[in-house]
XYZ file of C-alpha atoms in Angstrom:
466
model
C 0.000 0.000 0.000
C 1.502 3.387 -0.965
C 2.395 5.694 1.876
C -0.382 8.172 1.179
C -0.202 9.814 4.606
C 3.498 10.489 4.059
C 2.721 11.980 0.646
C -0.025 14.209 2.072
C 2.299 15.623 4.711
C 5.228 15.945 2.291
C 3.338 17.660 -0.520
C 1.408 19.865 1.895
C 4.507 21.366 3.477
C 6.339 21.318 0.145
C 3.558 23.365 -1.464
C 3.596 25.914 1.372
C 7.384 26.236 1.147
C 7.343 26.666 -2.636
C 4.500 29.209 -2.453
C 6.312 31.284 0.143
C 9.590 31.119 -1.792
C 7.817 32.131 -5.005
C 6.136 35.021 -3.222
C 9.479 36.212 -1.856
C 11.176 35.989 -5.276
C 8.387 37.075 -7.614
C 6.483 39.708 -5.655
C 9.385 42.218 -5.411
C 9.810 42.027 -9.188
C 6.094 42.563 -9.652
C 6.222 45.554 -7.350
C 9.189 47.021 -9.204
C 7.563 46.367 -12.587
C 4.476 48.253 -11.445
C 6.563 51.429 -11.473
C 7.848 50.912 -15.029
C 6.330 52.910 -17.846
C 4.788 51.182 -20.834
C 7.032 51.745 -23.903
C 4.157 53.117 -26.017
C 3.121 55.474 -23.251
C 6.716 56.531 -22.737
C 7.045 57.274 -26.465
C 3.924 59.413 -26.297
C 5.274 61.358 -23.333
C 8.593 61.894 -25.179
C 6.596 63.222 -28.122
C 4.849 65.711 -25.821
C 8.251 66.832 -24.493
C 9.546 67.370 -28.066
C 6.423 69.394 -28.859
C 7.223 71.676 -25.937
C 10.840 71.883 -27.017
C 9.893 73.000 -30.555
C 7.289 75.490 -29.433
C 7.889 79.227 -29.805
C 5.776 80.167 -26.806
C 6.236 77.607 -24.057
C 3.509 78.955 -21.795
C 0.843 78.912 -24.504
C 1.886 75.461 -25.660
C 1.605 74.132 -22.112
C -1.907 75.554 -21.796
C -2.897 74.115 -25.187
C -1.614 70.661 -24.201
C -3.319 70.891 -20.822
C -6.612 71.513 -22.594
C -5.944 68.690 -25.052
C -4.954 66.225 -22.293
C -7.654 67.307 -19.863
C -9.011 64.527 -17.608
C -12.228 62.664 -18.430
C -15.571 64.205 -17.559
C -16.107 62.037 -14.478
C -12.923 63.513 -12.922
C -13.877 67.153 -13.322
C -15.545 67.376 -9.920
C -12.379 66.185 -8.257
C -10.342 68.793 -10.129
C -12.782 71.546 -9.180
C -12.459 70.550 -5.511
C -8.705 70.912 -5.867
C -9.218 74.500 -7.162
C -7.742 73.860 -10.590
C -4.340 72.758 -9.364
C -4.660 69.305 -10.915
C -3.599 70.089 -14.472
C -2.664 67.123 -16.632
C 0.879 68.364 -17.274
C 3.270 70.462 -15.221
C 6.647 71.937 -16.247
C 9.464 72.996 -13.904
C 12.799 74.628 -14.678
C 16.291 73.669 -13.558
C 15.640 75.196 -10.145
C 12.455 73.161 -9.716
C 10.250 76.232 -10.086
C 7.113 76.469 -12.194
C 7.023 78.411 -15.490
C 5.444 81.449 -13.833
C 7.279 81.014 -10.564
C 4.253 79.345 -8.991
C 4.502 76.930 -6.104
C 5.167 73.316 -7.057
C 2.215 70.982 -6.281
C 2.757 68.461 -3.546
C 2.763 65.422 -5.829
C 5.396 66.936 -8.148
C 7.460 67.965 -5.151
C 7.355 64.429 -3.732
C 8.354 63.022 -7.124
C 11.387 65.327 -7.212
C 12.418 64.143 -3.738
C 12.075 60.477 -4.695
C 14.189 61.093 -7.799
C 17.143 61.871 -5.572
C 17.090 58.257 -4.293
C 15.906 56.602 -7.510
C 17.016 58.738 -10.463
C 15.913 56.114 -13.035
C 12.338 55.912 -11.792
C 9.778 57.386 -14.195
C 6.491 56.690 -12.463
C 5.349 57.730 -9.000
C 2.139 56.479 -7.490
C 0.078 58.419 -4.978
C -3.231 57.917 -3.275
C -5.481 59.413 -5.978
C -3.360 59.418 -9.133
C 0.077 58.752 -10.566
C 2.772 61.021 -12.001
C 4.982 60.277 -15.018
C 8.286 62.030 -15.443
C 10.555 63.792 -15.553
C 10.975 64.158 -19.322
C 13.822 66.585 -20.028
C 13.700 69.071 -22.917
C 15.540 72.255 -23.947
C 13.817 75.565 -24.656
C 15.300 79.033 -24.927
C 18.661 77.870 -23.630
C 17.172 76.407 -20.447
C 16.491 72.829 -19.368
C 12.989 71.979 -18.279
C 11.371 68.878 -16.785
C 7.937 67.687 -17.880
C 5.627 65.814 -15.449
C 2.384 64.245 -16.665
C -0.361 63.261 -14.264
C -2.239 59.990 -14.805
C -5.777 60.329 -13.458
C -7.507 57.661 -15.466
C -5.222 54.628 -15.202
C -4.032 54.884 -11.619
C -5.906 51.673 -10.698
C -3.559 49.626 -12.836
C -0.807 49.630 -10.223
C -2.589 50.918 -7.142
C -2.672 47.574 -5.306
C 0.927 46.647 -6.154
C 2.196 50.063 -5.144
C 0.250 49.883 -1.916
C 1.959 46.558 -1.163
C 5.315 48.053 -2.016
C 4.730 50.897 0.400
C 3.587 48.445 3.119
C 5.841 45.342 2.959
C 4.602 44.090 6.317
C 1.190 43.493 4.699
C 2.853 41.196 2.161
C 4.447 39.271 5.006
C 1.114 39.079 6.857
C -0.695 37.803 3.741
C 1.963 35.138 3.177
C 1.745 34.035 6.817
C -2.070 33.907 6.735
C -2.139 31.861 3.527
C 0.468 29.407 4.823
C -1.343 29.176 8.174
C -4.636 28.389 6.431
C -3.029 25.686 4.267
C -1.171 24.128 7.213
C -4.304 24.370 9.370
C -6.421 22.586 6.765
C -3.784 19.874 6.445
C -3.538 19.449 10.221
C -7.340 19.348 10.538
C -7.571 16.784 7.736
C -5.024 14.536 9.456
C -6.088 15.019 13.085
C -9.840 14.586 12.561
C -9.791 10.774 12.077
C -7.085 10.414 14.736
C -9.323 12.150 17.296
C -12.142 9.813 16.288
C -9.878 6.796 16.818
C -8.778 8.207 20.171
C -12.396 8.412 21.369
C -13.020 4.817 20.285
C -9.829 3.617 21.994
C -10.816 5.340 25.260
C -14.251 3.705 25.156
C -12.624 0.313 24.640
C -10.170 0.973 27.487
C -13.095 1.806 29.779
C -14.587 -1.607 29.120
C -17.003 -0.883 26.262
C -16.293 -3.913 24.092
C -18.664 -2.636 21.394
C -16.448 0.400 20.690
C -15.311 0.528 17.066
C -13.703 3.047 14.727
C -16.464 5.025 13.022
C -17.010 5.707 9.318
C -15.071 8.964 9.521
C -11.780 7.129 10.086
C -12.625 4.152 7.876
C -13.285 6.223 4.750
C -9.658 7.393 4.586
C -7.655 5.400 2.043
C -4.281 5.885 3.678
C -2.403 4.688 6.749
C -5.067 6.205 9.026
C -7.806 4.214 7.310
C -5.693 1.062 7.600
C -5.134 1.821 11.293
C -8.904 2.147 11.791
C -9.483 -1.236 10.147
C -6.766 -2.807 12.298
C -8.323 -1.250 15.398
C -11.706 -2.774 14.551
C -10.097 -6.171 13.977
C -8.335 -5.910 17.333
C -11.565 -4.865 19.092
C -13.402 -7.804 17.515
C -10.708 -10.167 18.776
C -10.759 -8.677 22.277
C -14.556 -8.884 22.474
C -14.505 -12.471 21.205
C -11.842 -13.503 23.744
C -13.564 -11.796 26.678
C -16.952 -13.251 25.782
C -15.379 -16.669 25.299
C -13.684 -16.393 28.663
C -16.925 -15.488 30.391
C -18.807 -18.300 28.684
C -16.056 -20.722 29.699
C -16.283 -19.431 33.250
C -20.018 -19.989 33.269
C -19.686 -23.466 31.738
C -17.055 -24.478 34.274
C -19.220 -23.216 37.114
C -22.127 -25.302 35.846
C -19.929 -28.376 35.472
C -18.458 -28.042 38.971
C -21.895 -27.677 40.523
C -22.816 -31.330 39.767
C -19.932 -33.014 41.695
C -20.313 -30.364 44.402
C -23.966 -31.315 44.833
C -22.945 -34.983 45.103
C -20.342 -34.078 47.724
C -22.932 -32.176 49.765
C -25.366 -35.109 49.497
C -22.707 -37.628 50.545
C -21.702 -35.424 53.480
C -25.341 -35.145 54.607
C -25.821 -38.955 54.422
C -22.613 -39.545 56.403
C -23.678 -37.109 59.103
C -27.089 -38.805 59.374
C -25.493 -42.243 59.741
C -22.542 -41.419 61.991
C -23.456 -38.058 63.504
C -21.596 -34.719 63.423
C -17.889 -34.326 63.956
C -15.346 -31.571 63.356
C -14.168 -32.944 60.008
C -17.698 -33.180 58.564
C -18.520 -29.667 59.737
C -15.340 -28.429 58.051
C -16.316 -30.177 54.803
C -19.793 -28.640 54.935
C -18.358 -25.180 55.538
C -15.975 -25.407 52.594
C -18.623 -26.785 50.237
C -20.912 -23.900 51.154
C -18.069 -21.480 50.399
C -17.480 -23.125 47.019
C -21.213 -23.084 46.262
C -21.373 -19.368 47.083
C -18.371 -18.699 44.898
C -19.929 -20.589 41.987
C -23.119 -18.563 42.306
C -21.123 -15.346 42.205
C -19.081 -16.563 39.243
C -22.273 -17.257 37.350
C -23.612 -13.821 38.288
C -20.369 -12.172 37.132
C -20.470 -14.104 33.856
C -24.066 -13.073 33.194
C -23.349 -9.424 34.050
C -20.337 -9.267 31.724
C -22.033 -10.896 28.742
C -24.899 -9.274 26.879
C -28.014 -9.339 29.039
C -31.474 -9.377 27.543
C -33.201 -8.121 30.706
C -34.978 -4.848 29.866
C -34.459 -1.519 31.605
C -37.422 0.034 33.358
C -38.097 3.449 34.881
C -38.777 3.417 38.601
C -38.674 5.651 41.639
C -35.422 5.013 43.483
C -37.062 5.060 46.934
C -39.456 2.330 45.825
C -36.588 0.387 44.267
C -34.650 0.441 47.559
C -37.494 -0.599 49.916
C -36.840 -4.363 49.960
C -33.074 -3.886 49.797
C -33.094 -1.605 52.856
C -35.441 -3.934 54.782
C -33.151 -6.922 54.188
C -30.098 -4.816 55.034
C -31.680 -3.650 58.314
C -32.236 -7.254 59.310
C -28.612 -8.176 58.597
C -27.381 -5.040 60.381
C -29.445 -5.898 63.424
C -27.967 -9.392 63.509
C -24.464 -7.910 63.306
C -25.311 -5.267 65.933
C -24.651 -2.446 63.479
C -26.829 0.641 63.016
C -28.007 1.291 59.428
C -28.978 4.905 58.674
C -30.897 5.459 55.454
C -31.333 8.849 53.707
C -32.885 8.920 50.210
C -34.025 12.114 48.498
C -37.574 11.964 47.075
C -38.643 11.970 43.405
C -35.539 10.351 41.921
C -36.434 8.401 38.781
C -33.851 6.031 37.328
C -33.762 3.483 34.527
C -32.624 0.137 35.950
C -32.173 -3.517 35.241
C -33.855 -4.494 38.457
C -32.037 -7.711 39.403
C -28.508 -6.676 38.444
C -28.549 -3.251 40.132
C -30.332 -4.608 43.226
C -27.701 -7.337 43.542
C -24.907 -4.768 43.147
C -26.214 -2.448 45.879
C -26.977 -5.395 48.176
C -23.409 -6.658 47.829
C -21.957 -3.261 48.733
C -24.284 -2.718 51.714
C -23.603 -6.273 52.923
C -19.854 -5.659 52.725
C -20.234 -2.389 54.644
C -22.243 -4.128 57.402
C -19.718 -6.970 57.576
C -16.741 -4.659 58.135
C -18.425 -1.829 60.095
C -17.785 -1.384 63.779
C -20.995 0.373 64.793
C -22.678 2.214 61.910
C -23.381 2.178 58.153
C -24.795 5.233 56.345
C -26.699 4.866 53.075
C -27.610 8.073 51.202
C -28.901 8.937 47.747
C -29.351 12.400 46.259
C -29.344 14.255 42.968
C -26.267 16.053 41.669
C -26.924 17.781 38.319
C -28.116 15.013 35.967
C -26.836 12.131 38.097
C -28.014 10.075 41.047
C -25.260 9.846 43.668
C -25.328 6.878 46.073
C -22.949 6.754 49.039
C -22.463 3.684 51.283
C -20.244 4.598 54.240
C -18.992 2.312 57.014
C -16.882 3.104 60.092
C -14.600 0.080 59.788
C -10.860 -0.046 59.357
C -10.874 1.020 55.701
C -8.485 -0.150 52.989
C -4.908 0.841 52.179
C -4.809 3.456 49.440
C -2.691 1.148 47.284
C -5.589 -1.326 47.080
C -8.452 1.088 46.336
C -8.163 0.959 42.533
C -8.158 -2.857 42.524
C -11.142 -3.460 44.799
C -13.439 -4.049 41.820
C -11.150 -6.622 40.186
C -12.480 -10.198 40.385
C -10.876 -12.304 43.168
C -8.793 -9.351 44.374
C -8.360 -9.411 48.148
C -6.504 -7.215 50.627
C -4.393 -8.528 53.462
C -6.282 -6.712 56.243
C -9.301 -7.566 58.336
C -11.253 -7.772 55.066
C -10.124 -11.355 54.323
C -11.690 -14.767 53.919
C -12.543 -14.962 57.630
C -15.457 -12.642 56.910
C -16.829 -15.043 54.337
C -15.972 -12.993 51.245
C -14.858 -14.419 47.916
C -13.540 -11.293 46.186
C -16.359 -11.273 43.606
C -19.079 -9.111 45.165
C -17.553 -5.749 44.233
C -16.601 -7.024 40.771
C -20.243 -7.980 40.154
C -21.341 -4.557 41.412
C -18.852 -2.850 39.088
C -20.161 -4.710 36.027
C -23.775 -3.934 36.937
C -23.078 -0.219 37.422
C -21.119 -0.066 34.171
C -24.077 -1.614 32.349
C -26.217 1.257 33.694
C -23.702 3.725 32.168
C -22.637 4.804 35.637
C -19.448 4.786 37.670
C -18.366 3.330 41.009
C -15.366 4.347 43.134
C -14.092 3.583 46.623
C -12.343 5.985 49.000
C -11.207 6.035 52.615
C -12.897 8.262 55.179
C -10.940 10.764 57.215
C -12.464 9.345 60.430
C -11.802 5.769 59.329
C -13.794 3.325 57.257
C -14.623 3.033 53.563
C -16.996 4.976 51.293
C -18.297 3.446 48.070
C -19.827 6.027 45.709
C -22.068 5.081 42.776
C -23.096 7.597 40.128
C -26.041 6.754 37.842
C -27.684 8.897 35.155
C -31.158 10.147 36.011
C -34.028 9.979 33.537
C -35.125 13.070 31.611
C -38.266 13.247 33.786
C -36.199 13.794 36.933
C -33.886 16.290 35.217
C -36.828 18.273 33.903
C -38.556 18.448 37.270
C -35.366 19.566 38.996
C -34.905 22.357 36.486
């Protein structure tokens, strides 16, 4: 496959470089050429100078030529405003004084000054017109200089002369053009990359359905190939994860059969020979394995696609049975459960999965609390915030980010002695993620652990709050 991305970058910057170089080399010549006099026009002006040179009465000849070369009709108003000073031709002597000793007009005076720096220049451009000259001629033993004003054709070089007088504008135009070209190239290249970045972040956050969109796929260069490779990788990752979860579920089902036989055999042996320490130990371990299998199956179902529908419900109503069961367990553990739920909070839930997630977290909090567990739910902007706080010993900060990893355990009082398997929080994490929410754990300043769940509220709740 040709390296089209390389070619885009190369030719883009190459074009900008060539354009700027051409502007630097060509524009000064264009500006200089704008001040050159057309050969035919120059010949005409020389002819006018010879006419003055051959004349017997210079003053009358000048007036006759001024009448003959008078400006067009549409310029008469401008000449009237200038009080007749804008004659088409003007003659000065060797001392730069007019024929009748009159004051030299400003434009002619400026042309004479510029001639000192550029003696070969024969055209001078000003705001409203241009001046041709000087054209030397002899008359009566004296040397005169002829200047001819150009009222009608000043627009021919007005822009170029303006650029010549303001070189910083040329530089600004070149910079703007190059910035626009480079900006378009950067936008063209970065647009699909940003799209791929969003897809990669979604995949990293656990959304196995994330894929590169059509924007990136329609590019026929390395970026388009990268998008296709990303989709192939995402397909493989989703297939492996789903296969792993199905295998986990299948293994759990297969283990349940011999486990059931073991429990049955243990029960028969106890009935025949009575209880002893070894049989009680076997029963305890089989119950632990059975609980772990149930949680593995729940984790597998929560990770794979679930066909259970979402339904809108009031959160207080949703929590009634969960809080009642939690109060009973808290009473048995001699722990106080304080419940605070704001009214009129409507959420969209998969009933079983979210109920199981919150039950697991509350049960953990009761198990590790010393005296009290606080459950609260309130609205924050467009989200429902749920806090479950216990006053236990908490968790080392190094372990907080891994609490929701399956089978992850910490080497504190939160160990297997409490009956945990390391799967409850993982199941809760998957359930919350399915509800497009987030779950985090943090230590309290006074001791203990806080688990915070954030869930999106329905539009009905958001509208009523507004």
